[in-house]
CSV table of C-alpha atoms in Angstrom, one decimal:
chain,number,residue,atom,x,y,z
Z,1,MET,CA,107.1,-4.4,-67.3
Z,2,ASN,CA,105.7,-6.7,-70.1
Z,3,GLN,CA,102.5,-8.9,-69.9
Z,4,ALA,CA,104.3,-11.9,-69.5
Z,5,THR,CA,106.6,-10.8,-66.7
Z,6,VAL,CA,103.6,-9.3,-64.9
Z,7,LYS,CA,101.7,-12.7,-65.2
Z,8,TYR,CA,104.8,-14.5,-63.8
Z,9,ARG,CA,105.1,-12.0,-60.9
Z,10,ASP,CA,101.4,-12.4,-60.1
Z,11,PHE,CA,101.6,-16.1,-60.1
Z,12,VAL,CA,104.7,-16.1,-57.9
Z,13,LEU,CA,102.8,-13.8,-55.6
Z,14,LEU,CA,99.8,-16.2,-55.7
Z,15,ALA,CA,102.0,-19.1,-54.9
Z,16,LEU,CA,103.5,-17.2,-51.8
Z,17,PHE,CA,100.0,-16.2,-50.4
Z,18,THR,CA,98.8,-19.8,-50.9
Z,19,ALA,CA,101.9,-20.9,-48.9
Z,20,ILE,CA,101.1,-18.5,-46.1
Z,21,VAL,CA,97.6,-19.7,-45.9
Z,22,PHE,CA,98.7,-23.4,-45.7
Z,23,VAL,CA,101.0,-22.8,-43.1
Z,24,LEU,CA,98.6,-20.7,-41.1
Z,25,GLY,CA,95.9,-23.1,-41.6
Z,26,LEU,CA,97.7,-26.4,-40.8
Z,27,THR,CA,99.4,-24.9,-37.6
Z,28,PRO,CA,97.9,-23.4,-34.4
Z,29,LEU,CA,98.7,-19.9,-36.0
Z,30,GLY,CA,95.6,-20.1,-38.2
Z,31,MET,CA,93.0,-21.9,-36.6
Z,32,VAL,CA,92.5,-21.3,-32.9
Z,33,PRO,CA,90.1,-23.6,-31.2
Z,34,LEU,CA,87.6,-21.8,-29.2
Z,35,GLY,CA,85.2,-24.4,-27.8
Z,36,LEU,CA,82.7,-25.5,-30.5
Z,37,ILE,CA,84.3,-23.5,-33.3
Z,38,LYS,CA,87.8,-22.5,-34.5
Z,39,ALA,CA,88.6,-18.8,-35.0
Z,40,THR,CA,90.8,-18.0,-37.9
Z,41,THR,CA,93.3,-15.6,-39.1
Z,42,LEU,CA,93.3,-17.2,-42.6
Z,43,HIS,CA,91.0,-14.6,-44.1
Z,44,ILE,CA,93.8,-12.0,-43.7
Z,45,PRO,CA,96.2,-13.2,-46.4
Z,46,VAL,CA,93.3,-13.9,-48.7
Z,47,ILE,CA,92.0,-10.5,-48.4
Z,48,ILE,CA,95.4,-8.8,-48.9
Z,49,GLY,CA,96.2,-11.3,-51.8
Z,50,CYS,CA,92.9,-10.3,-53.4
Z,51,LEU,CA,93.5,-6.4,-53.1
Z,52,LEU,CA,97.0,-7.1,-54.7
Z,53,LEU,CA,96.2,-9.6,-57.2
Z,54,GLY,CA,92.5,-9.0,-58.1
Z,55,PRO,CA,89.4,-11.0,-57.6
Z,56,ARG,CA,90.4,-13.9,-60.1
Z,57,TYR,CA,93.5,-14.8,-58.1
Z,58,GLY,CA,91.5,-13.7,-54.8
Z,59,ALA,CA,89.0,-16.4,-55.7
Z,60,VAL,CA,91.8,-18.8,-56.0
Z,61,LEU,CA,93.2,-17.9,-52.5
Z,62,GLY,CA,89.6,-18.2,-51.1
Z,63,PHE,CA,89.4,-21.8,-52.4
Z,64,MET,CA,92.6,-22.6,-50.7
Z,65,PHE,CA,91.2,-20.9,-47.4
Z,66,GLY,CA,88.3,-23.5,-47.8
Z,67,LEU,CA,90.5,-26.5,-48.7
Z,68,VAL,CA,92.6,-25.8,-45.5
Z,69,SER,CA,89.7,-25.4,-43.5
Z,70,PHE,CA,88.4,-28.8,-44.8
Z,71,LEU,CA,91.7,-30.6,-43.9
Z,72,SER,CA,92.1,-28.9,-40.6
Z,73,ASN,CA,88.4,-30.0,-39.7
Z,74,THR,CA,88.9,-33.4,-41.0
Z,75,MET,CA,92.3,-34.1,-39.6
Z,76,SER,CA,91.8,-32.2,-36.2
Z,77,PRO,CA,88.2,-31.9,-35.7
Z,78,ALA,CA,86.6,-29.6,-33.1
Z,79,ALA,CA,82.8,-30.3,-32.0
Z,80,LEU,CA,81.5,-28.3,-35.0
Z,81,SER,CA,83.7,-29.7,-37.7
Z,82,PHE,CA,80.8,-31.7,-39.3
Z,83,ALA,CA,79.7,-28.3,-40.8
Z,84,PHE,CA,82.9,-27.9,-42.7
Z,85,THR,CA,83.8,-31.5,-43.7
Z,86,PRO,CA,81.4,-34.4,-45.0
Z,87,LEU,CA,83.9,-36.7,-43.4
Z,88,ILE,CA,82.8,-35.8,-39.8
Z,89,PRO,CA,79.6,-37.4,-39.0
Z,90,VAL,CA,76.6,-34.9,-38.2
Z,91,PRO,CA,75.6,-35.4,-34.7
Z,92,GLY,CA,72.8,-38.0,-34.4
Z,93,THR,CA,73.6,-39.6,-37.7
Z,94,PRO,CA,76.0,-41.9,-38.9
Z,95,ASN,CA,77.3,-39.9,-41.9
Z,96,GLY,CA,78.5,-36.6,-42.6
Z,97,SER,CA,76.6,-34.3,-45.0
Z,98,PRO,CA,77.9,-32.8,-48.4
Z,99,LEU,CA,76.2,-29.6,-47.3
Z,100,SER,CA,79.1,-28.8,-45.3
Z,101,LEU,CA,81.1,-28.2,-48.4
Z,102,ILE,CA,78.9,-25.3,-49.1
Z,103,ILE,CA,79.8,-23.8,-45.6
Z,104,CYS,CA,83.6,-24.6,-46.0
Z,105,PHE,CA,84.2,-23.2,-49.6
Z,106,VAL,CA,81.4,-20.5,-50.6
Z,107,PRO,CA,82.0,-17.8,-47.8
Z,108,ARG,CA,85.9,-18.2,-48.1
Z,109,ILE,CA,85.9,-17.9,-52.1
Z,110,LEU,CA,83.8,-14.7,-51.5
Z,111,VAL,CA,86.2,-13.4,-49.1
Z,112,GLY,CA,88.9,-13.6,-51.9
Z,113,VAL,CA,86.5,-11.5,-54.3
Z,114,VAL,CA,84.3,-9.1,-52.6
Z,115,PRO,CA,87.0,-7.0,-50.8
Z,116,TRP,CA,88.6,-6.1,-54.0
Z,117,PHE,CA,85.3,-4.6,-55.3
Z,118,VAL,CA,84.9,-2.8,-51.9
Z,119,TYR,CA,88.4,-1.5,-52.2
Z,120,ARG,CA,88.3,-0.3,-55.8
Z,121,GLY,CA,84.9,1.4,-55.2
Z,122,LEU,CA,86.1,3.5,-52.1
Z,123,GLN,CA,89.4,4.2,-54.1
Z,124,LYS,CA,87.2,5.9,-56.6
Z,125,LEU,CA,85.4,7.8,-54.5
Z,126,MET,CA,88.3,8.9,-52.3
Z,127,LYS,CA,90.3,10.0,-55.7
Z,128,GLU,CA,93.0,7.4,-54.9
Z,129,SER,CA,94.7,9.5,-52.3
Z,130,SER,CA,97.3,7.8,-50.1
Z,131,ARG,CA,95.2,8.3,-47.0
Z,132,GLY,CA,92.2,7.2,-48.7
Z,133,GLU,CA,94.0,4.0,-49.8
Z,134,VAL,CA,94.8,3.1,-46.0
Z,135,LEU,CA,91.2,3.5,-45.2
Z,136,SER,CA,90.0,1.7,-48.2
Z,137,MET,CA,92.3,-1.4,-47.4
Z,138,ALA,CA,91.0,-1.1,-43.7
Z,139,ILE,CA,87.3,-1.2,-44.7
Z,140,ALA,CA,87.9,-3.7,-47.5
Z,141,GLY,CA,89.7,-6.0,-44.7
Z,142,ALA,CA,86.8,-5.4,-42.3
Z,143,VAL,CA,84.1,-6.3,-45.0
Z,144,GLY,CA,86.0,-9.5,-45.9
Z,145,ALA,CA,86.2,-10.6,-42.2
Z,146,VAL,CA,82.5,-9.8,-41.5
Z,147,LEU,CA,81.3,-11.8,-44.7
Z,148,ASN,CA,83.5,-14.9,-43.6
Z,149,THR,CA,82.0,-15.0,-40.3
Z,150,ALA,CA,78.4,-13.8,-41.0
Z,151,LEU,CA,77.8,-16.1,-44.2
Z,152,VAL,CA,79.5,-19.2,-42.2
Z,153,MET,CA,77.4,-18.8,-39.2
Z,154,SER,CA,74.4,-18.0,-41.2
Z,155,LEU,CA,74.7,-21.2,-43.2
Z,156,ILE,CA,75.3,-23.2,-40.2
Z,157,TYR,CA,72.0,-21.8,-38.9
Z,158,PHE,CA,70.0,-22.6,-41.9
Z,159,LEU,CA,71.7,-26.0,-42.8
Z,160,PHE,CA,72.7,-27.6,-39.5
Z,161,ARG,CA,70.7,-25.7,-36.7
Z,162,ASP,CA,69.3,-28.9,-35.2
Z,163,ALA,CA,72.7,-30.5,-35.1
Z,164,TYR,CA,73.9,-27.1,-33.4
Z,165,ALA,CA,71.2,-27.2,-31.1
Z,166,SER,CA,71.9,-30.7,-30.1
Z,167,LEU,CA,75.6,-29.9,-29.5
Z,168,LYS,CA,74.8,-26.9,-27.3
Z,169,GLY,CA,71.9,-28.7,-25.5
Z,170,VAL,CA,69.6,-26.1,-26.2
Z,171,PRO,CA,66.2,-25.7,-27.9
Z,172,VAL,CA,66.3,-25.1,-31.7
Z,173,GLU,CA,64.7,-21.9,-31.2
Z,174,ALA,CA,67.7,-20.7,-29.2
Z,175,VAL,CA,70.1,-21.3,-32.0
Z,176,ALA,CA,69.7,-18.0,-33.8
Z,177,GLY,CA,70.7,-16.1,-30.6
Z,178,LEU,CA,73.9,-18.4,-30.1
Z,179,VAL,CA,74.7,-17.8,-33.8
Z,180,LEU,CA,74.5,-13.9,-33.4
Z,181,GLY,CA,76.6,-14.5,-30.3
Z,182,VAL,CA,79.5,-16.2,-32.1
Z,183,VAL,CA,79.3,-13.3,-34.7
Z,184,GLY,CA,79.5,-10.8,-32.1
Z,185,THR,CA,82.6,-12.5,-30.5
Z,186,ASN,CA,84.8,-14.2,-33.0
Z,187,GLY,CA,83.4,-11.8,-35.7
Z,188,VAL,CA,84.4,-8.7,-33.7
Z,189,ALA,CA,88.0,-10.0,-33.0
Z,190,GLU,CA,88.5,-11.2,-36.7
Z,191,THR,CA,87.2,-8.0,-38.1
Z,192,ALA,CA,89.3,-5.8,-35.8
Z,193,LEU,CA,92.4,-7.8,-36.8
Z,194,ALA,CA,91.7,-7.6,-40.5
Z,195,ALA,CA,91.0,-4.1,-40.3
Z,196,VAL,CA,94.3,-3.4,-38.6
Z,197,LEU,CA,96.7,-5.8,-40.5
Z,198,THR,CA,95.2,-5.5,-44.1
Z,199,PRO,CA,96.5,-1.9,-44.5
Z,200,ALA,CA,99.5,-2.4,-42.3
Z,201,ILE,CA,100.9,-5.3,-44.7
Z,202,GLY,CA,98.7,-4.3,-47.9
Z,203,LYS,CA,100.0,-0.8,-48.1
Z,204,ILE,CA,103.8,-1.9,-47.9
Z,205,LEU,CA,103.3,-4.8,-50.5
Z,206,LEU,CA,101.1,-2.6,-52.8
Z,207,SER,CA,103.8,0.0,-52.8
Z,208,LEU,CA,106.5,-2.6,-53.6
Z,209,LYS,CA,104.5,-4.0,-56.4
Z,210,ARG,CA,104.0,-0.6,-58.0
Z,211,ARG,CA,107.8,0.2,-57.8
Z,212,LYS,CA,108.5,-2.8,-59.9
Z,213,MET,CA,105.8,-2.3,-62.4
């Protein structure tokens, strides 16, 4: 397969994964309201796309993840949506904060980059065996999910802990424990889902991609 054909194929795959991210993100399938925050499945196509297409296209998918999160939190806000879009006022103020764009985009872009390096590193350690590939994908998927949840909640703590405390009606000193609680609930569910679905779907797609090379 010549270079132009490979680029065209990868661009088509990028468009396909982008469409999946938008469909998930703008329907109840991708953003599940859980009280103050919305749990997500959007990290899964981003991670799988990253493993198939590499970190550059993965970063694009991560940006699309962030864009969908921005749109979802703007058009259908939850209590914590001010942390993901500057168009929603921060509690106690009349305006939103541009710092929300850091939370909305930076962790999601990294979700489209870091898992590829985890996957490739593990593949080298495991001599690129078939069984090792499945395990590498599972671990890469889990790392991507943990990265998303941990970074998002950590940034909320450092940038918006006063507003978060106000929403929950607790002292600011209690916010760290609440953040860890979200990481331990949403994070565990999202990580388990990514660890199962990334190799289950990614292995099939990677095999199809290799056959056509």
